[in-house]
Coordinates of C-alpha atoms and ligand atoms in Angstrom, one line a residue:
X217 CA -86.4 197.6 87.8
X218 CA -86.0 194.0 86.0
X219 CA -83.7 193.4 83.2
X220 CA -84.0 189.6 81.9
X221 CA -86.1 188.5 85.3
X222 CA -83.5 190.2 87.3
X223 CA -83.9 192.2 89.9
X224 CA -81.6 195.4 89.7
X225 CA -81.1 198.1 91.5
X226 CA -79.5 201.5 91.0
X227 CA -76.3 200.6 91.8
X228 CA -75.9 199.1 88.1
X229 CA -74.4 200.8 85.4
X230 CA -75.7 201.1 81.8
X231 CA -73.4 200.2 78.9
X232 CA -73.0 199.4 75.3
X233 CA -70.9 197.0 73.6
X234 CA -69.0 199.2 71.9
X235 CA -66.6 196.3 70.3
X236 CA -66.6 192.5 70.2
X237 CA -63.0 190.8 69.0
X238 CA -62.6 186.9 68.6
X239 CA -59.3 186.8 70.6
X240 CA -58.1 183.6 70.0
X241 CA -60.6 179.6 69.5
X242 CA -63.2 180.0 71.4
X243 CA -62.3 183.4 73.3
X244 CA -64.0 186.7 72.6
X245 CA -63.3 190.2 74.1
X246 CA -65.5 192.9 74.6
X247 CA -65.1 196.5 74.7
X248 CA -68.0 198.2 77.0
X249 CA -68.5 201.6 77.1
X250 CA -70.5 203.9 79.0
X251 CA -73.9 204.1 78.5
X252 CA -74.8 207.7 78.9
X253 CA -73.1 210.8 79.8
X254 CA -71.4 210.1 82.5
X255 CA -67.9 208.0 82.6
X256 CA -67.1 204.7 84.2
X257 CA -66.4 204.4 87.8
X258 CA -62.3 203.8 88.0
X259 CA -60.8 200.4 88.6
X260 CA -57.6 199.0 89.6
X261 CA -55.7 196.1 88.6
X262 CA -57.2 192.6 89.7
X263 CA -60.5 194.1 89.9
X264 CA -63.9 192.4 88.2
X265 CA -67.3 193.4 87.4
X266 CA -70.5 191.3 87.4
X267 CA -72.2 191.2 84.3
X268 CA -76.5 190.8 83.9
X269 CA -76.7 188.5 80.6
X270 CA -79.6 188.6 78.5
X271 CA -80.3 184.6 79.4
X272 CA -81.0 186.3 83.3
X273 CA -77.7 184.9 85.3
X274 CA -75.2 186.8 86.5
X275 CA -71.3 186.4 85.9
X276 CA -68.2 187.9 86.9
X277 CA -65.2 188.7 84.7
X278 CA -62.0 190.3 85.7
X279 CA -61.4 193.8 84.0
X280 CA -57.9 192.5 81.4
X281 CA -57.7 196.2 80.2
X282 CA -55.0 199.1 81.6
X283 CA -56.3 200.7 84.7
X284 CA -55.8 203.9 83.5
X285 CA -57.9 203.5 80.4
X286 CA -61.3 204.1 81.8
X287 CA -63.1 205.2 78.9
X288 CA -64.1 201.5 78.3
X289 CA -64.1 197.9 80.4
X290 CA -62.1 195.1 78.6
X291 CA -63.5 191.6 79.3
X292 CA -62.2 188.2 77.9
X293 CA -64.5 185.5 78.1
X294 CA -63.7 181.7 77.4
X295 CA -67.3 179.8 75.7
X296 CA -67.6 176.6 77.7
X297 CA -69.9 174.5 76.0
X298 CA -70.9 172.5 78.7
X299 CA -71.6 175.4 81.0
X300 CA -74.5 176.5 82.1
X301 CA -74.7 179.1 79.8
X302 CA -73.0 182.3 80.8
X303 CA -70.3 181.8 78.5
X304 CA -72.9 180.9 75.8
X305 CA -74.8 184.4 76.2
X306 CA -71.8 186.4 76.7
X307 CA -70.6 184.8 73.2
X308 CA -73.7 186.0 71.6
X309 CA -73.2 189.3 72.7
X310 CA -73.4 191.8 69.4
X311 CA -71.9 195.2 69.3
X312 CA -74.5 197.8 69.8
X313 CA -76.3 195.9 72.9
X314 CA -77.0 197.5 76.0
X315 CA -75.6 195.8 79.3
X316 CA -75.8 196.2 82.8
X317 CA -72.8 195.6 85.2
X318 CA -72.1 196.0 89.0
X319 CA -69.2 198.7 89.3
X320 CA -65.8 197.0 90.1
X321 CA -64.8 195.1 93.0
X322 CA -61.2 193.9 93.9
X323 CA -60.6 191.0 96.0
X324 CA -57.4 190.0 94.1
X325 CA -55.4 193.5 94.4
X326 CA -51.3 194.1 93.7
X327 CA -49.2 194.6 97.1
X328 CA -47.4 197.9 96.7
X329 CA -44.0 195.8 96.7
X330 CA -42.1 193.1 96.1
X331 CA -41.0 191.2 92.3
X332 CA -44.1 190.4 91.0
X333 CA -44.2 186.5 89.4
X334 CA -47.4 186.8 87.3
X335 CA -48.4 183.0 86.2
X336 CA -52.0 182.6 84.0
X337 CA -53.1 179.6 83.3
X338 CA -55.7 180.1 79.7
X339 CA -58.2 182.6 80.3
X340 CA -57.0 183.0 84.5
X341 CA -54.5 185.5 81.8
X342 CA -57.3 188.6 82.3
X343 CA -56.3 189.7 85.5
X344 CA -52.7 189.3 84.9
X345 CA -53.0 191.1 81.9
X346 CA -54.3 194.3 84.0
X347 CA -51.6 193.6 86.3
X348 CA -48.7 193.8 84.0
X349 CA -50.1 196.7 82.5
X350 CA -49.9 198.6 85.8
X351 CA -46.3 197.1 86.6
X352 CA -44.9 198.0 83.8
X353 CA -46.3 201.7 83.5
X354 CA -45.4 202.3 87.1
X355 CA -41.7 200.9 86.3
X356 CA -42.0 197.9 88.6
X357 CA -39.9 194.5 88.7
X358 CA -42.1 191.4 87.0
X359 CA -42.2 188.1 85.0
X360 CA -45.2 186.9 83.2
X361 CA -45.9 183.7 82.6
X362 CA -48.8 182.8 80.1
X363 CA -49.7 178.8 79.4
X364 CA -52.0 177.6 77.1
X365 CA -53.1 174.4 75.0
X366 CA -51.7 175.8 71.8
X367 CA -51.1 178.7 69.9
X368 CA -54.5 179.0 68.3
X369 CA -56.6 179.7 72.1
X370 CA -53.7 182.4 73.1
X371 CA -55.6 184.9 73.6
X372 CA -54.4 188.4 73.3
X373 CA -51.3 187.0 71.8
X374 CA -50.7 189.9 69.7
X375 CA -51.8 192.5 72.7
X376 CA -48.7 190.6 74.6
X377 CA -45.9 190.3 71.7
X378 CA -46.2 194.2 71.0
X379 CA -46.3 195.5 74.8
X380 CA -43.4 197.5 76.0
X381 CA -43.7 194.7 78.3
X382 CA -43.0 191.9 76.0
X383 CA -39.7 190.8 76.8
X384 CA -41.2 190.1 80.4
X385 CA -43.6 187.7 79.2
X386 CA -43.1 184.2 78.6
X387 CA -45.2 181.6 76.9
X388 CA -45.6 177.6 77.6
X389 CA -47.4 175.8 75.4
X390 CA -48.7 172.4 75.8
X391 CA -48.0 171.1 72.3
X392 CA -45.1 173.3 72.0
X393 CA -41.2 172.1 72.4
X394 CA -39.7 170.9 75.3
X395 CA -37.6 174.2 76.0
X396 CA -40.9 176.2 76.6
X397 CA -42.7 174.1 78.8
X398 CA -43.8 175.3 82.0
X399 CA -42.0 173.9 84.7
X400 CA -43.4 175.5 88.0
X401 CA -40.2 174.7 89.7
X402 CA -37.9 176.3 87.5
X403 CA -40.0 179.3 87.4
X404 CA -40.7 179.8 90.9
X405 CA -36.9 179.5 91.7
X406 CA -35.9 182.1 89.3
X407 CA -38.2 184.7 91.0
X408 CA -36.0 187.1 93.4
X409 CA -36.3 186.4 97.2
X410 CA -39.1 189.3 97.4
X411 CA -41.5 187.8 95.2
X412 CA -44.9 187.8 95.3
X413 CA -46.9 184.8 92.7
X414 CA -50.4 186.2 91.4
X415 CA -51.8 183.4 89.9
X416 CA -55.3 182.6 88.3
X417 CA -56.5 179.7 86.0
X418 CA -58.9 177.0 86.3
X419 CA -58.5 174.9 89.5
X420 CA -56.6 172.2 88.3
X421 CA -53.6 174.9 87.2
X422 CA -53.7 177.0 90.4
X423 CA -53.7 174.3 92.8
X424 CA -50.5 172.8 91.0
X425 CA -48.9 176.0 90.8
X426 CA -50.2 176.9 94.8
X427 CA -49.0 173.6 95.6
X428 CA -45.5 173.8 94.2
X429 CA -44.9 177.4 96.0
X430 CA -45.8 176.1 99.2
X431 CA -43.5 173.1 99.0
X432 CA -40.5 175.3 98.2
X433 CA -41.5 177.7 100.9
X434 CA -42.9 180.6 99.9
X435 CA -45.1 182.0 102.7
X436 CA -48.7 182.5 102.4
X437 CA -49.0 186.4 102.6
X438 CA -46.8 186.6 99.3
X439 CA -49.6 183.9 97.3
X440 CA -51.8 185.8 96.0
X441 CA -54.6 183.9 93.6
X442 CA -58.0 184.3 92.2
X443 CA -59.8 181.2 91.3
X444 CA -61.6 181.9 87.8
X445 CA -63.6 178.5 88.3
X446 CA -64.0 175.9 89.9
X447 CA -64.3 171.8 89.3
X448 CA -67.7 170.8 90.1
X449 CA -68.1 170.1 93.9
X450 CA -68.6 166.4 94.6
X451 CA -72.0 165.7 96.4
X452 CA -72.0 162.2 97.5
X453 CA -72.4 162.2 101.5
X454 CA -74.1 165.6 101.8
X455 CA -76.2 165.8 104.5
X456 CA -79.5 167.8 104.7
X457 CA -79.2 170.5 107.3
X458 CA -81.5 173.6 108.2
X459 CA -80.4 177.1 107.3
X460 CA -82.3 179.8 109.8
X461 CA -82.3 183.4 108.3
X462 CA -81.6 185.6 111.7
X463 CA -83.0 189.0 110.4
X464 CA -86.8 186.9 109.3
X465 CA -86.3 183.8 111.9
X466 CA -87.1 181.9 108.7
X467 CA -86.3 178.2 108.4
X468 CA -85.1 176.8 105.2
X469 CA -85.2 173.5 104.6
X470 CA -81.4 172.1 102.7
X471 CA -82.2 168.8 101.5
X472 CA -79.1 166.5 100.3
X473 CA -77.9 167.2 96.6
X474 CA -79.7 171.0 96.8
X475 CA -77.3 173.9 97.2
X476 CA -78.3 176.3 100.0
X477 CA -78.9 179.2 97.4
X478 CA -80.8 176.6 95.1
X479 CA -83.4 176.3 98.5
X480 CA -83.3 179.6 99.4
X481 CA -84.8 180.6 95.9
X482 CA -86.9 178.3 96.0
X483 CA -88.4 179.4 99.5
X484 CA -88.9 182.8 97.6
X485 CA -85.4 184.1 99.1
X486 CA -83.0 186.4 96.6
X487 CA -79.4 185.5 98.0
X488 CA -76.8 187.3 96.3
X489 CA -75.1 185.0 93.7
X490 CA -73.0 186.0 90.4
X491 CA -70.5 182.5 89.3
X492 CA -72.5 180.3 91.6
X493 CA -69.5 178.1 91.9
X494 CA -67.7 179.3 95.1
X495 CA -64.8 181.8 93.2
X496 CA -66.2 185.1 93.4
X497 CA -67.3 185.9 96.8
X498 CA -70.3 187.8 96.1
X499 CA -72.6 185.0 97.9
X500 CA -70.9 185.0 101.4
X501 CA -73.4 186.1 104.4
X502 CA -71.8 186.1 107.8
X503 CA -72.2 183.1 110.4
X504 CA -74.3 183.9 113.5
X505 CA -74.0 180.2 115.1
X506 CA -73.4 176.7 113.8
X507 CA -70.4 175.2 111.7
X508 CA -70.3 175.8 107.5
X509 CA -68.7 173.0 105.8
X510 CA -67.0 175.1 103.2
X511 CA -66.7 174.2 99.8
X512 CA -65.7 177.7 98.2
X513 CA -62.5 178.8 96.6
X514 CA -62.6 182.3 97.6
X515 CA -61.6 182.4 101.3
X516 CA -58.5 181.9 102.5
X517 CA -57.6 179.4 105.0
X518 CA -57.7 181.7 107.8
X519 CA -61.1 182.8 106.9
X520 CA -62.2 179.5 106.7
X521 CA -60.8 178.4 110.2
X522 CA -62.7 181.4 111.3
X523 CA -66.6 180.8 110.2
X524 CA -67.1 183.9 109.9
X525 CA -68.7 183.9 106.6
X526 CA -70.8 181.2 104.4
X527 CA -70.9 181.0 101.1
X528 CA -74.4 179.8 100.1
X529 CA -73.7 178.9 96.3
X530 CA -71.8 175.9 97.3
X531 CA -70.9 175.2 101.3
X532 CA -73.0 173.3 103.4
X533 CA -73.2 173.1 107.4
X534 CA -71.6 170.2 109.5
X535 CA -74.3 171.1 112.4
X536 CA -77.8 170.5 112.0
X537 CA -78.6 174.1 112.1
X538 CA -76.9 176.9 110.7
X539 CA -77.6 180.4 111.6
X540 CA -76.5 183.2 109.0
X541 CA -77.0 187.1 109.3
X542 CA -79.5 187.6 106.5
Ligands
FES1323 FE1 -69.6 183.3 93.7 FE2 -71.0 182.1 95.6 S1 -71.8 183.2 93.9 S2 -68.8 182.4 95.5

């Protein structure tokens, strides 16, 4: 089956937008329910689901309502305007429409213990906002911290300020006075010795925040972070390299300033690819031989030292060759 020059496959699910909110400038929510008879495959905190927009990309956005409500999905999504234009369709999204979406996946999950420090940066809050919902109803330990600009692109503001959880959630605003201003410091050294930090937010936020924690000394198995995008990868000094697919023994061809997916579409190939900007992991094909020069988000730096795995949205190959299981 195609929906909007997409190839998909049964293992999509039919729904309807059954509700569209603005949530704050900029940042609508939508409420999907099932599209037929049968309910939604359960999700868990931290999970996502890929979404087939009517402009033919695909996108991932985190699941922001409570786990245990799985008569409907809750997404959140921010417009950028100078995107490439998943934000833009998703915007234009009208109650009523038929969607397809990939059943959840998790690759940002809650530990079973441990304080949890919960910091968003803008729309990085949807996650989070799962999280805390799960936290609280389970009667766990947690803070939540929420920054944004200003008032007016808080999203879910109201959600957060009548939550049983409310008095666990604390805002920073940019504009706002001095007192409320997110200092990671502070924050990370009023979290009890057991913490674990979930954080998510553009790149900029996370890698100050990720930054701060390791300074301080907080071990890497209690950082827990999902990426919600990236800053554009700089190009200059890419090298061309050739990618050979093991299961055809095809050669492709990766010229400088071309993205491995970009050629392998182009050679007629259909990686796997939902944000195309090295945060999700959907595009990551294990390494057979040769060295990836990774560029992604979404591995840790263990998996990285590894090679085990290439992402082919956005990392390229230090070795002339690069053979990947595909
Ligand atoms: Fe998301 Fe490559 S498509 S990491």
């Amino acid at each position: 089956m195609t929906y909007a020059g997409l190839a998909v496959d049964d293992g999509w699910l039919r729904t309807i937008v059954a509700r569209r909110t603005i949530e704050a400038e900029d940042i609508v929510s939508l409420a999907l329910d099932p599209g037929g008879p049968d309910a939604l495959p359960t999700f868990e905190a931290g999970a996502h689901i890929e979404i087939a927009l009517p402009n033919g990309v695909i996108r991932p956005y985190s699941l922001c309502n409570a786990p245990c409500d799985v008569l409907s999905y809750q997404i959140a999504v921010l417009l950028e305007r100078e995107g490439r234009g998943g934000s833009r369709a998703a915007h234009e999204l009208a109650e009523g429409q038929t969607l397809l979406v990939r059943p959840p996946r998790n690759f940002f999950p809650l530990a079973a213990d441990g304080h949890s420090l919960l910091i968003a940066g803008g729309i990085g809050l949807t996650p989070l906002l799962a999280m805390a919902e799960t936290l609280a109803g389970a009667g766990r330990g947690f803070d939540f911290h929420v920054c944004a600009r200003n008032r007016r692109r808080a999203a879910f503001a109201q959600r957060l300020e009548t939550a049983p959880f409310a008095a666990r959630t604390h805002w920073h605003f940019d504009d706002g006075p001095a007192e409320q201003k997110f200092e990671v410091a502070a924050v990370l050294a009023s979290a009890p010795a057991d913490a674990r930090l979930y954080v998510c937010g553009p790149q900029g936020f996370m890698d100050h925040v990720l930054t701060a924690a390791r300074a301080c000394g907080w071990p890497e198995s209690r950082l827990h972070y999902e990426y919600f995008s990236a800053a554009p990868i700089v190009s200059d000094g890419d090298r061309a390299f050739q990618l050979l697919l093991a299961r055809s023994n095809r050669i492709i061809e990766v010229p400088a300033g071309v993205t491995a997916a970009e050629a392998m579409t182009a050679a007629g190939v259909e990686p796997p690819l939902s944000c195309e900007q090295g945060v999700c992991g959907t595009c990551l094909l294990p390494v057979l031989e040769g060295l990836p020069d990774h560029r992604d988000h979404f591995q840790s730096a263990t998996e990285r030292a590894a090679n085990g795995r290439f992402a082919v949205c956005c990392s390229r190959a230090l070795t002339p060759r690069l053979t990947i299981d595909f």
